[in-house]
PDB file of C-alpha atoms in Angstrom:
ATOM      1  CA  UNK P 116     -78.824 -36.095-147.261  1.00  0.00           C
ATOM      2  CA  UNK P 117     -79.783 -32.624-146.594  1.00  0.00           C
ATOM      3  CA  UNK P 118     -83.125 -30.625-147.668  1.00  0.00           C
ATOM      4  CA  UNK P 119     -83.364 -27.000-147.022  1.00  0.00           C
ATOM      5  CA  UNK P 120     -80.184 -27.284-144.888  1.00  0.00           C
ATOM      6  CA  UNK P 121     -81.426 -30.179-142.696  1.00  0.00           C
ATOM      7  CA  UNK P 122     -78.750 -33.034-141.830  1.00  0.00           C
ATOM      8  CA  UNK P 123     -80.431 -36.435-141.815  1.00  0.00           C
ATOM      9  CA  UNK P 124     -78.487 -39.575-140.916  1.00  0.00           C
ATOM     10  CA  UNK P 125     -79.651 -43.304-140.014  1.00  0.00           C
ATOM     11  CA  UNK P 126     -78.398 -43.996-136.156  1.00  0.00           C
ATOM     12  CA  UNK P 127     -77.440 -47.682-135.882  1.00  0.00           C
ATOM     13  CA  UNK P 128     -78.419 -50.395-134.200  1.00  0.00           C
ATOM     14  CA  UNK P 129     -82.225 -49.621-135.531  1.00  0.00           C
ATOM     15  CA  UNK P 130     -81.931 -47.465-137.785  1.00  0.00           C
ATOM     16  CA  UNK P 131     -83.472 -44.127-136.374  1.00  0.00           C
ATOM     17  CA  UNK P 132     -83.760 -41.269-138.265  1.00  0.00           C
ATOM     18  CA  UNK P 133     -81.457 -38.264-137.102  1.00  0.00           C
ATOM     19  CA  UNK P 134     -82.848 -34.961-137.730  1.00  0.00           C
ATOM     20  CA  UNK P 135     -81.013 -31.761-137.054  1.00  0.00           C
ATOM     21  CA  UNK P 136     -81.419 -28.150-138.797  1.00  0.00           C
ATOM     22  CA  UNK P 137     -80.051 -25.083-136.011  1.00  0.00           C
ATOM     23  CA  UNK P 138     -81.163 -25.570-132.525  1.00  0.00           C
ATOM     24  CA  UNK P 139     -83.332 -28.488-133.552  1.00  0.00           C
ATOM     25  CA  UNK P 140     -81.953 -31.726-133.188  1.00  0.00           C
ATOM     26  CA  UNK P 141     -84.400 -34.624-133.562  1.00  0.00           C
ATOM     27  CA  UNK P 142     -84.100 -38.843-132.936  1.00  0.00           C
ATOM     28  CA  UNK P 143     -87.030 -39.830-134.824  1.00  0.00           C
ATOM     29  CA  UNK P 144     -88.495 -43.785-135.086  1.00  0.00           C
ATOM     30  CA  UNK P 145     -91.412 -45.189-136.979  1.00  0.00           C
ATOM     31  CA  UNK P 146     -92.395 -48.712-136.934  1.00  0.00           C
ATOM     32  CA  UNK P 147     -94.838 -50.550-139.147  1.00  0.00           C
ATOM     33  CA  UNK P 148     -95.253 -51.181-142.653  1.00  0.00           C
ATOM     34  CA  UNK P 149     -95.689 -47.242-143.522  1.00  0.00           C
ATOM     35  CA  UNK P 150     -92.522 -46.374-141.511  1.00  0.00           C
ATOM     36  CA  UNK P 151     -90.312 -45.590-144.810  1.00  0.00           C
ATOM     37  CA  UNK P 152     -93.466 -43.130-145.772  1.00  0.00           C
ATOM     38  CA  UNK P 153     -93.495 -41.648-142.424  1.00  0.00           C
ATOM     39  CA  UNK P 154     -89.849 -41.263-142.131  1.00  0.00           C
ATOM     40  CA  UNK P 155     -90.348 -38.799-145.457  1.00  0.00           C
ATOM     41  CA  UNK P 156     -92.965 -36.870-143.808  1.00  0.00           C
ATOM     42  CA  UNK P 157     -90.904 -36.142-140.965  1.00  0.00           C
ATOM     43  CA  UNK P 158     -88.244 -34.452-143.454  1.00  0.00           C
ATOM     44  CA  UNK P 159     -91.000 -33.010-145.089  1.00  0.00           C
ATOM     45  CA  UNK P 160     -92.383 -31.293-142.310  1.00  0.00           C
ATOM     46  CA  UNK P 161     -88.913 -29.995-140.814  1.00  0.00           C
ATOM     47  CA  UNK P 162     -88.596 -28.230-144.395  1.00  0.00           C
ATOM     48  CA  UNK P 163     -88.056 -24.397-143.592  1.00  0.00           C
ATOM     49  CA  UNK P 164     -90.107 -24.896-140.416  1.00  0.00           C
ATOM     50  CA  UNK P 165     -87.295 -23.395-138.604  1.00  0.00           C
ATOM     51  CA  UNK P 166     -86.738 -20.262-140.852  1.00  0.00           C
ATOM     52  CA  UNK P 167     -90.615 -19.797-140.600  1.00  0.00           C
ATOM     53  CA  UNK P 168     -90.433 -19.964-137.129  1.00  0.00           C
ATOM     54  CA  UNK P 169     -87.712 -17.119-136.488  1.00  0.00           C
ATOM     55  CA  UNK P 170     -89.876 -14.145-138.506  1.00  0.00           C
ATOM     56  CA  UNK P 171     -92.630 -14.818-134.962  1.00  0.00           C
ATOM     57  CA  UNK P 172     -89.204 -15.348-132.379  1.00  0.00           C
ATOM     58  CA  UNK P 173     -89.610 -11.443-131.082  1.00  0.00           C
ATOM     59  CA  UNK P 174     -93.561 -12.459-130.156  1.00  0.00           C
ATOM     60  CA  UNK P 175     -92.553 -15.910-128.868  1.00  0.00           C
ATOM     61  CA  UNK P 176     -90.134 -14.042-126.574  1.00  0.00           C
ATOM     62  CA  UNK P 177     -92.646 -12.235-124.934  1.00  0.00           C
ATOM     63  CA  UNK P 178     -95.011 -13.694-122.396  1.00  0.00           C
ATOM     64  CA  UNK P 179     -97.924 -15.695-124.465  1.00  0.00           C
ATOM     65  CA  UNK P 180    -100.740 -13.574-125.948  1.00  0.00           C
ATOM     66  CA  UNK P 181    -103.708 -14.515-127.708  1.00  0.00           C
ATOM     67  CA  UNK P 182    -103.522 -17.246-131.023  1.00  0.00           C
ATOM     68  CA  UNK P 183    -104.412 -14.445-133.038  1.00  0.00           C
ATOM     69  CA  UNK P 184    -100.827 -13.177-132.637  1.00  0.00           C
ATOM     70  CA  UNK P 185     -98.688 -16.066-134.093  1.00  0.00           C
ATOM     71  CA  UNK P 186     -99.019 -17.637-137.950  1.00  0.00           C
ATOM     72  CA  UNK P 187     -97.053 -20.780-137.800  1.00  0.00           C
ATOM     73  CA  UNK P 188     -98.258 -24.116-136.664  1.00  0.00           C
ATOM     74  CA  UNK P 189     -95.909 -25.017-134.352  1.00  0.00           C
ATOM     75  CA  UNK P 190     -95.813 -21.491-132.911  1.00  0.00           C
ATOM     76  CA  UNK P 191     -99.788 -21.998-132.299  1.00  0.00           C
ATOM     77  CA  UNK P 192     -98.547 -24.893-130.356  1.00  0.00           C
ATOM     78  CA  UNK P 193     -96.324 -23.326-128.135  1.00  0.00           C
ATOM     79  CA  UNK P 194     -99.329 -20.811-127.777  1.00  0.00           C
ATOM     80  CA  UNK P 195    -101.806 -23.179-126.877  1.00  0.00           C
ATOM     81  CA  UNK P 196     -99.613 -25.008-124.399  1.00  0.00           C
ATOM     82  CA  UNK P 197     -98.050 -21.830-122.212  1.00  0.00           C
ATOM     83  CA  UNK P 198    -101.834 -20.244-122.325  1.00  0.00           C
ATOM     84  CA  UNK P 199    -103.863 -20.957-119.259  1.00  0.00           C
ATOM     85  CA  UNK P 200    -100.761 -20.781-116.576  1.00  0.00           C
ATOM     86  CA  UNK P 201    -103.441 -17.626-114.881  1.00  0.00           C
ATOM     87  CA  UNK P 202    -100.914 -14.963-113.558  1.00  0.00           C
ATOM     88  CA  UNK P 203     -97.450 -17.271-113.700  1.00  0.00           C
ATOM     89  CA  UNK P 204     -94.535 -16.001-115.794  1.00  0.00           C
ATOM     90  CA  UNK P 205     -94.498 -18.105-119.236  1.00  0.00           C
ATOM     91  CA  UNK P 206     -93.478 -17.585-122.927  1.00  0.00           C
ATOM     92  CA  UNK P 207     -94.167 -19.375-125.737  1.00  0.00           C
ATOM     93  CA  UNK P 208     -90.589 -20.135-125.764  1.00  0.00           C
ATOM     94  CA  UNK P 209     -91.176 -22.532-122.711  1.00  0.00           C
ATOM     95  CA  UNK P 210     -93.062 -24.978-125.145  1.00  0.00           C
ATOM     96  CA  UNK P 211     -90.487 -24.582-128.128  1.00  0.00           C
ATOM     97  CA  UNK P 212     -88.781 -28.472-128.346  1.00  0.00           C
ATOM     98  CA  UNK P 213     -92.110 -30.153-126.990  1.00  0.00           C
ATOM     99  CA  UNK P 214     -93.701 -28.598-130.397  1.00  0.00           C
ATOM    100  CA  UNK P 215     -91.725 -29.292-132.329  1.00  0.00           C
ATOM    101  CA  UNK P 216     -91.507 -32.702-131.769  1.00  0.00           C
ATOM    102  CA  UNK P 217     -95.599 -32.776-131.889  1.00  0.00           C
ATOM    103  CA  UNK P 218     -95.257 -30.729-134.817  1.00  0.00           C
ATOM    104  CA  UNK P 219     -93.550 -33.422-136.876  1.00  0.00           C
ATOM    105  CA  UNK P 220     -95.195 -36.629-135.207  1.00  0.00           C
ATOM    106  CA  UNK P 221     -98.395 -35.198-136.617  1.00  0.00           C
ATOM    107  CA  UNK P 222     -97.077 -35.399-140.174  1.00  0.00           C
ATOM    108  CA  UNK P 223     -95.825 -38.797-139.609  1.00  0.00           C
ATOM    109  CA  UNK P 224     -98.942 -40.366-138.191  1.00  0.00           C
ATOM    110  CA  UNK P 225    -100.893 -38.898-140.972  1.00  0.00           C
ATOM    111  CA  UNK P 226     -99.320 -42.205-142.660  1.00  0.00           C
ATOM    112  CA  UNK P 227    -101.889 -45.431-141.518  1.00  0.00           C
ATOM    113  CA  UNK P 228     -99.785 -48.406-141.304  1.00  0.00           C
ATOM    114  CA  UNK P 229     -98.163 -47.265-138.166  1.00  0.00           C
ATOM    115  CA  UNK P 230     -97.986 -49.010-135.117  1.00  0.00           C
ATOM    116  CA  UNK P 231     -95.190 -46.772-132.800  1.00  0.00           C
ATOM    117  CA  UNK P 232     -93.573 -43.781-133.443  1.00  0.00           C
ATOM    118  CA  UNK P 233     -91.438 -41.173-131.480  1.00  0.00           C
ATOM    119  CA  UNK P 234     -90.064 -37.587-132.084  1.00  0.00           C
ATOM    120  CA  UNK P 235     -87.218 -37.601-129.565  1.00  0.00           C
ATOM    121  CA  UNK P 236     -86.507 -33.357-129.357  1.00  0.00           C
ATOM    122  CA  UNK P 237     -83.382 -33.334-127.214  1.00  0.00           C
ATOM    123  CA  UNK P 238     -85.196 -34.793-124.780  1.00  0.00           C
ATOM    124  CA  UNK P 239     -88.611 -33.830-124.862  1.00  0.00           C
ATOM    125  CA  UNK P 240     -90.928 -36.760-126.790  1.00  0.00           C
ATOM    126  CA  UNK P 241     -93.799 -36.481-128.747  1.00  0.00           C
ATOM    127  CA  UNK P 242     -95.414 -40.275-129.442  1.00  0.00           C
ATOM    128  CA  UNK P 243     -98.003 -42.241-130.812  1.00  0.00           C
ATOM    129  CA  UNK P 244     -99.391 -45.862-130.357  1.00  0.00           C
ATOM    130  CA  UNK P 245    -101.953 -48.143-132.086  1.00  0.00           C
ATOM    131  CA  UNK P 246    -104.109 -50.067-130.613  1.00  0.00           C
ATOM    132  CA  UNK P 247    -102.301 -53.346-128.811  1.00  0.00           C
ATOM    133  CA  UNK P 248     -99.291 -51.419-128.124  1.00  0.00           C
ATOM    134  CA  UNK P 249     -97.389 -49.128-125.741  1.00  0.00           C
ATOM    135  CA  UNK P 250     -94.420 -47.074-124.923  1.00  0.00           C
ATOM    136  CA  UNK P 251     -91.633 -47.475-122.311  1.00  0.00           C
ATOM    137  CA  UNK P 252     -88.866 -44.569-121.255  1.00  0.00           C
ATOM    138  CA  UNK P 253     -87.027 -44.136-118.356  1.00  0.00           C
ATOM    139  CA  UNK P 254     -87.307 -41.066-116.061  1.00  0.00           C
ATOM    140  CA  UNK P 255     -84.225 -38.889-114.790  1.00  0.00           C
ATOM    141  CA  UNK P 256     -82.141 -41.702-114.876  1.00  0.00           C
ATOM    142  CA  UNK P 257     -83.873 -43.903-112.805  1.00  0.00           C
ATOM    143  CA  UNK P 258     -83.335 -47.688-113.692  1.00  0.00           C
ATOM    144  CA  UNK P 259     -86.731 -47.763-111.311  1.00  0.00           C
ATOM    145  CA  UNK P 260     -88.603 -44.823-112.655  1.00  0.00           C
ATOM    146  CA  UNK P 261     -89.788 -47.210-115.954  1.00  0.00           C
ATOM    147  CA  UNK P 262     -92.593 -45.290-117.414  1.00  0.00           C
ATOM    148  CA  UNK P 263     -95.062 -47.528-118.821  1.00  0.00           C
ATOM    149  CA  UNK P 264     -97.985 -45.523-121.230  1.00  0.00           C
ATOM    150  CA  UNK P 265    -100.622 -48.401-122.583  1.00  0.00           C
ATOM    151  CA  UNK P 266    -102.029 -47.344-125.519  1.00  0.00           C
ATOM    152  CA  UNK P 267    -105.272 -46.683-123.891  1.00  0.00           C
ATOM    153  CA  UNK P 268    -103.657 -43.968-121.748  1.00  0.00           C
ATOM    154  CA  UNK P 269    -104.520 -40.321-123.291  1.00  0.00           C
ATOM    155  CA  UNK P 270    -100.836 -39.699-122.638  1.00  0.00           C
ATOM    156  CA  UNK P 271     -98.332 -38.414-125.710  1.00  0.00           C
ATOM    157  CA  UNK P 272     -95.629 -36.540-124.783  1.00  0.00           C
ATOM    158  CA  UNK P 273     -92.904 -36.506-122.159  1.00  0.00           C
ATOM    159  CA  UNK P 274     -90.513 -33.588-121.521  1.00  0.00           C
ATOM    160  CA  UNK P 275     -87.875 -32.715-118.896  1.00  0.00           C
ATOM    161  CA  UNK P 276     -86.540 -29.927-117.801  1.00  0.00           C
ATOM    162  CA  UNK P 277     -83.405 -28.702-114.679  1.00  0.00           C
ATOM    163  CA  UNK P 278     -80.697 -26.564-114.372  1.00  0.00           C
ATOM    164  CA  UNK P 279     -78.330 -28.589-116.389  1.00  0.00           C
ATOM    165  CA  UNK P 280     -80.387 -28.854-119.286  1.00  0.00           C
ATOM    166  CA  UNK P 281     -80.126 -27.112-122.822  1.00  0.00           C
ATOM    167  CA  UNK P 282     -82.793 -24.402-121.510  1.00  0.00           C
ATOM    168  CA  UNK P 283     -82.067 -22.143-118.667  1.00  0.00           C
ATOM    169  CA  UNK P 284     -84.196 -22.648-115.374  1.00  0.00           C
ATOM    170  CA  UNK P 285     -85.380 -20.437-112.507  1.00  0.00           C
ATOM    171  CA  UNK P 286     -85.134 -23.336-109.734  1.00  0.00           C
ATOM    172  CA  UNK P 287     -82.858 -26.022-108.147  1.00  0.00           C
ATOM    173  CA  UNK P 288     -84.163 -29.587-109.441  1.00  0.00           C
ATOM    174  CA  UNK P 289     -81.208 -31.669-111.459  1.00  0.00           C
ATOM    175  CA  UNK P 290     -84.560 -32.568-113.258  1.00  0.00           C
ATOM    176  CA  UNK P 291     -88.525 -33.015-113.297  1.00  0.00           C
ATOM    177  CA  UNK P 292     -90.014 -34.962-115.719  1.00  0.00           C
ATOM    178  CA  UNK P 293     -93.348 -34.427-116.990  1.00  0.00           C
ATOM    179  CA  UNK P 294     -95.662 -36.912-118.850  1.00  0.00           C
ATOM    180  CA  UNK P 295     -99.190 -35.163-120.620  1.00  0.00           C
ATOM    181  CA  UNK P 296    -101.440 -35.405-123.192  1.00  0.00           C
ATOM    182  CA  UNK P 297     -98.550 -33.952-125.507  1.00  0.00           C
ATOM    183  CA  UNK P 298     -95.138 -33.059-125.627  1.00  0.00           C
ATOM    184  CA  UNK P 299     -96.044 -29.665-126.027  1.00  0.00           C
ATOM    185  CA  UNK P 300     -97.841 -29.265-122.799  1.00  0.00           C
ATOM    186  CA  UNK P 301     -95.680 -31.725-121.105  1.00  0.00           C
ATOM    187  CA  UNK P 302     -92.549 -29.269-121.870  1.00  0.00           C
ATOM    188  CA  UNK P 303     -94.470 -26.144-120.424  1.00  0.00           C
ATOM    189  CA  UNK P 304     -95.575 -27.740-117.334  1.00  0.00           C
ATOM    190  CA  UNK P 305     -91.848 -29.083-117.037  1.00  0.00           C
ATOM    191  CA  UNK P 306     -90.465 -25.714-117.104  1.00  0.00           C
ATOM    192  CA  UNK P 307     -92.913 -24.271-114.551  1.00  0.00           C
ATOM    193  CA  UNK P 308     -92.175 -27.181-112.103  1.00  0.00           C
ATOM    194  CA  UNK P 309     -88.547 -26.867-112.596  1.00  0.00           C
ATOM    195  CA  UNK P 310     -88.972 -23.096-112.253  1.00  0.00           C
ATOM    196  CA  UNK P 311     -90.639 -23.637-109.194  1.00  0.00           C
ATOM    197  CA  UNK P 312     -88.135 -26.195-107.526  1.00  0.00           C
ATOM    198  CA  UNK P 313     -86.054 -23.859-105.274  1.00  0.00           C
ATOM    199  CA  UNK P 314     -85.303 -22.403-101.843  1.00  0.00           C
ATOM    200  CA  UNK P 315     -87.474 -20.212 -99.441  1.00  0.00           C
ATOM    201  CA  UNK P 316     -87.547 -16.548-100.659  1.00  0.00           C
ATOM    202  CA  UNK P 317     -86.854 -15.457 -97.119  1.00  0.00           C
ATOM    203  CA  UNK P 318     -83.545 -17.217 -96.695  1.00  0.00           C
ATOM    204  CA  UNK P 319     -80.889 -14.540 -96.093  1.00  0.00           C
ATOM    205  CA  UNK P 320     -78.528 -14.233 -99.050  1.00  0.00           C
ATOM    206  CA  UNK P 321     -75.421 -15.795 -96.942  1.00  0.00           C
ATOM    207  CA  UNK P 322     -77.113 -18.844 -95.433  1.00  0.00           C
ATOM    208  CA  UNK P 323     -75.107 -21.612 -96.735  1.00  0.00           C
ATOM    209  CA  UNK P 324     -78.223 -23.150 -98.695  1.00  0.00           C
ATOM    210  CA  UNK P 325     -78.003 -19.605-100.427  1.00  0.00           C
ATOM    211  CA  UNK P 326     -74.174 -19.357-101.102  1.00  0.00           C
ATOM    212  CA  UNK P 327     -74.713 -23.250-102.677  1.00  0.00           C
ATOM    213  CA  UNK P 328     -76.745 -22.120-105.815  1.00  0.00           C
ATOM    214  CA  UNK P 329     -75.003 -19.874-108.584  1.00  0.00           C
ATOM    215  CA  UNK P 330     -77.089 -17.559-110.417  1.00  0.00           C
ATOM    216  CA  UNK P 331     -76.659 -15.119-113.419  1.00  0.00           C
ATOM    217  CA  UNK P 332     -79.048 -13.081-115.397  1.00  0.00           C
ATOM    218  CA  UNK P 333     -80.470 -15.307-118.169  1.00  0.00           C
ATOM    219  CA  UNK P 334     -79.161 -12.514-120.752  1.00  0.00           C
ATOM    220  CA  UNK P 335     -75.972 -12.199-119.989  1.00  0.00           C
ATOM    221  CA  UNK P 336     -75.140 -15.830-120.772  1.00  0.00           C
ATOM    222  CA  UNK P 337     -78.120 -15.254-123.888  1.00  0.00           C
ATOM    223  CA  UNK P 338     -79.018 -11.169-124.649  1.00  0.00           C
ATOM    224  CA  UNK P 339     -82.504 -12.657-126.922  1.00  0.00           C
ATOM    225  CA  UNK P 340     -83.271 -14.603-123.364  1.00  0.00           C
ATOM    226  CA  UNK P 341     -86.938 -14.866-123.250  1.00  0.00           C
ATOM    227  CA  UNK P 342     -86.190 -14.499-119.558  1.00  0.00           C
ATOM    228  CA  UNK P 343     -84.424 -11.292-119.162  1.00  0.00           C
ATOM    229  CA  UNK P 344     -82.744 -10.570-116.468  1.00  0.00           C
ATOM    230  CA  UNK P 345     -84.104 -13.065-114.264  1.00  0.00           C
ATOM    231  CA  UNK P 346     -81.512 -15.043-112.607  1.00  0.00           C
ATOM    232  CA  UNK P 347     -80.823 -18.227-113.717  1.00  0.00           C
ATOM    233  CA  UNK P 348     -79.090 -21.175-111.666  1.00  0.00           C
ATOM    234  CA  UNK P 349     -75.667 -22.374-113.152  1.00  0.00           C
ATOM    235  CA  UNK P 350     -74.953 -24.761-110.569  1.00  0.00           C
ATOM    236  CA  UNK P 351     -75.677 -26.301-106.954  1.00  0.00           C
ATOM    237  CA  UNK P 352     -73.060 -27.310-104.597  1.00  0.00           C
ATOM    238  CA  UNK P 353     -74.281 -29.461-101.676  1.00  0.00           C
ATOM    239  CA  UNK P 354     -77.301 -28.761 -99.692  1.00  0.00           C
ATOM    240  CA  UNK P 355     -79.041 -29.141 -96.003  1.00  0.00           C
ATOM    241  CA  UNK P 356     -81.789 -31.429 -95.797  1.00  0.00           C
ATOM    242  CA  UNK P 357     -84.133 -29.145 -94.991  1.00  0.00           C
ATOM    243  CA  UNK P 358     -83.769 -27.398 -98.256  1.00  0.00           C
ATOM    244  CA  UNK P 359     -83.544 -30.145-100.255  1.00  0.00           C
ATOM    245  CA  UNK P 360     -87.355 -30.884 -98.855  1.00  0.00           C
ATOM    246  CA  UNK P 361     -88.225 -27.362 -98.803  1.00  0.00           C
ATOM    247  CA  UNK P 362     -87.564 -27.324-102.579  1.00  0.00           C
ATOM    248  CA  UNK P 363     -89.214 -30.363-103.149  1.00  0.00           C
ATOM    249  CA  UNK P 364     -91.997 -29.628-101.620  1.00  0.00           C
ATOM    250  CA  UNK P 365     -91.848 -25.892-103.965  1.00  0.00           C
ATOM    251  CA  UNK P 366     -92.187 -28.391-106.560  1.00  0.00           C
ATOM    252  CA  UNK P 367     -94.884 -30.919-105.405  1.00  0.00           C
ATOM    253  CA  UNK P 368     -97.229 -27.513-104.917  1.00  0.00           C
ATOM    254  CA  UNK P 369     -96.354 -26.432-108.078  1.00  0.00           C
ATOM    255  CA  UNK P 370     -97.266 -29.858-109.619  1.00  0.00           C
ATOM    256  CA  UNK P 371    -100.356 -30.114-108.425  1.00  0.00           C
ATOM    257  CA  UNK P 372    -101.550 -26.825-109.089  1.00  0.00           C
ATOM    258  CA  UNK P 373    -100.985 -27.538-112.719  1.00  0.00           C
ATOM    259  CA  UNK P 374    -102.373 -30.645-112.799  1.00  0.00           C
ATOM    260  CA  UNK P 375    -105.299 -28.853-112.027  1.00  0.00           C
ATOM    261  CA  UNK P 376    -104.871 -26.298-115.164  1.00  0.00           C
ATOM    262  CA  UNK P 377    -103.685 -28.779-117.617  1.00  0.00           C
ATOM    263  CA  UNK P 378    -103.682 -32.225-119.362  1.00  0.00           C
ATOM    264  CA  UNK P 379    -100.768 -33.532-116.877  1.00  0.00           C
ATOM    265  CA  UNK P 380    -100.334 -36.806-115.671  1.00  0.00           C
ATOM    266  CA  UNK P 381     -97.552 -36.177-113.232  1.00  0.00           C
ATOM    267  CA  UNK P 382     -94.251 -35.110-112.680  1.00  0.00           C
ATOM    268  CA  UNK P 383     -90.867 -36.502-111.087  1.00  0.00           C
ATOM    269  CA  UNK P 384     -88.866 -34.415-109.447  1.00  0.00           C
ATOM    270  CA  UNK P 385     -85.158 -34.864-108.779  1.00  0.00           C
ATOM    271  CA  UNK P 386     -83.139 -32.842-106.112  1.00  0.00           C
ATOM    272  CA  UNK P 387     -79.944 -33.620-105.480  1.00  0.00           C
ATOM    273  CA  UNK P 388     -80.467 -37.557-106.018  1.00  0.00           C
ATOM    274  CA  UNK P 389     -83.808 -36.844-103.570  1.00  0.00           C
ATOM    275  CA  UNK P 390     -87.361 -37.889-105.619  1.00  0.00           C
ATOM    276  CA  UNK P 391     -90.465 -37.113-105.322  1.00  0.00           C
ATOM    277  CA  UNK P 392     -93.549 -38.211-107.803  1.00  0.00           C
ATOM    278  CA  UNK P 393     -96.703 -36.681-108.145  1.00  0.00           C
ATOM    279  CA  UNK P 394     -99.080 -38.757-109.573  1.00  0.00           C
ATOM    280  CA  UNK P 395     -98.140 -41.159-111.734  1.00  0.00           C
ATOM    281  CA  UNK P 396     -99.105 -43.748-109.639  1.00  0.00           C
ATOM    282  CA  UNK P 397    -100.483 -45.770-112.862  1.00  0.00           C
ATOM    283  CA  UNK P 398     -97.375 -45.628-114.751  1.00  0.00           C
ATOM    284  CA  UNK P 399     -94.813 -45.733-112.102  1.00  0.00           C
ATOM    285  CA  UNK P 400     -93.528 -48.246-109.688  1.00  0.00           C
ATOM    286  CA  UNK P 401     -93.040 -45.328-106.497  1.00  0.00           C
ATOM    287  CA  UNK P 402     -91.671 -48.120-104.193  1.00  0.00           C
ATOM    288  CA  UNK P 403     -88.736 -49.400-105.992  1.00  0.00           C
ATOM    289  CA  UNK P 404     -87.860 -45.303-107.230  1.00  0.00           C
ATOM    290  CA  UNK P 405     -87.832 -44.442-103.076  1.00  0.00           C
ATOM    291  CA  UNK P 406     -85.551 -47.819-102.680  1.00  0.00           C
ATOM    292  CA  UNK P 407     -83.365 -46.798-105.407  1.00  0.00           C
ATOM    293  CA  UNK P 408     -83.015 -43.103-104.649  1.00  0.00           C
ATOM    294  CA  UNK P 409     -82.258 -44.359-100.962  1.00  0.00           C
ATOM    295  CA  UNK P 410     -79.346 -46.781-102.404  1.00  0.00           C
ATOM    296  CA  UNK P 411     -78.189 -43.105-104.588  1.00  0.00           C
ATOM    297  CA  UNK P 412     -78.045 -41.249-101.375  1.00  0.00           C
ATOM    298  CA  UNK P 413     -76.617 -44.020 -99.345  1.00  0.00           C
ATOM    299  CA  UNK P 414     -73.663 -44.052-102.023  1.00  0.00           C
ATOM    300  CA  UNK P 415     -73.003 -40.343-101.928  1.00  0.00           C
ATOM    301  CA  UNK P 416     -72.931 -40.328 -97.726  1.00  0.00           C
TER     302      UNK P 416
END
């Protein structure tokens, strides 16, 4: 089925909803007696939302400005979740898949009847809970890194973001995964971590740490980059220890000073099978992630 050129398809075994129009590309679920009515708002509320969208892109590009400059709800998102970040480097752009995924959660839990649902956005999650019930996703991999979010817990969204992702990144980490308040701000924060994962800015330019990372200007693999020229890593060949930490360490800093700005929860940060987690502590079994990133590391050596 296809409204205003969205594809929709039911994923088997349980029947999630697929959701994909352009760059958006959505694994939706809804459980509870209103999840068929729910499962029409989500379609409802992807209708033209991306074509609406595009008219703000050339704002959205640019680093955020004040709510009076952008129209569309999900645009106001993004706005209200890269504003705040005091003199850092951040778009609107940065928040794009995280508000989306809010975006159309909101229509669906406008339904009562619900008691889960998720807006998957490649990625980055947007959910809800009712009372009695919770939410479990596993972090960069991890078997160990369970993520368990009680419904009590003001937590709603969960984004990630690394070099290798679908959005380009500043740093070093193969990911850092965020859990906040929503998707939205979880996504932002996950970019600025991830953006902030990476090696001293003294290093000479042919240490071997340096010669290890591959960079190119964001535009010349995308000219509408919101990022410009900055240079974007590509890839990362093996590292020294002492980098690895440094950059972890880049990213732990980072962390915390957002935690401090924002409705964030934590962050885990993946280096080259190296983790560390910032807060969390509540959702996250640290222990057993050390024990299985040791048992990673011990494979590779």
């Amino acid at each position: 089925m296809s409204v205003s050129s969205i594809q929709a398809a039911w994923l088997p075994p349980d029947n999630r909803l697929h959701l994909s129009h352009g760059p958006i590309d959505l694994i939706i679920k809804a459980e509870g007696v209103s999840a068929d009515r729910a499962y029409r708002k989500a379609i409802q509320a992807m209708q033209y939302l991306l074509e609406r969208l595009v008219v703000e892109l050339p704002y959205l590009r640019q680093k955020t400005q004040s709510p009076d400059h952008y129209r569309h709800p999900v645009a106001r998102r993004m706005v209200d979740a890269t504003s705040g970040y005091e003199n850092r480097f951040i778009t609107p752009m940065a928040a794009v898949a995280g508000a989306v995924a809010d975006h159309v959660l909101a229509a669906m839990t406008a339904e009562s009847g619900l008691t889960k649902a998720s807006v998957n956005n490649g990625g980055d999650i947007a959910f809800w809970l009712a009372d009695g019930y919770d939410a479990t996703a596993i972090m960069a991999n991890l078997d160990a890194a369970r993520c368990t979010i009680p419904h009590d817990s003001n937590c709603r969204g969960m984004a990630t973001s690394g070099y290798g992702g679908r959005s380009f990144s500043l740093g070093i980490a193969d990911a850092v995964v965020v859990l906040a308040d929503h998707a939205a701000n979880a996504d932002a924060a996950a970019t600025m971590i991830a953006n902030a994962v990476n090696l001293p800015a003294d290093l000479p330019s042919d240490h071997p740490d340096m010669q290890a990372v591959t960079r190119v200007p964001a535009n010349a693999l995308l000219p509408e980059s919101d990022l410009g020229d900055q240079p974007i890593v590509t890839s990362v060949a093996a590292l020294s220890p002492a980098a690895i930490e440094w950059a972890l360490d880049a990213g732990e800093n980072e962390a915390n000073a957002i935690m401090a700005l924002k409705p964030v929860a934590g962050a885990l940060i993946r280096v080259k099978d190296h983790i560390r987690v910032v807060g969390l502590d509540q959702y996250l079994n640290t222990g057993q992630i050390k024990h299985e990133a040791m048992q990673l590391m011990e494979k590779i050596t």
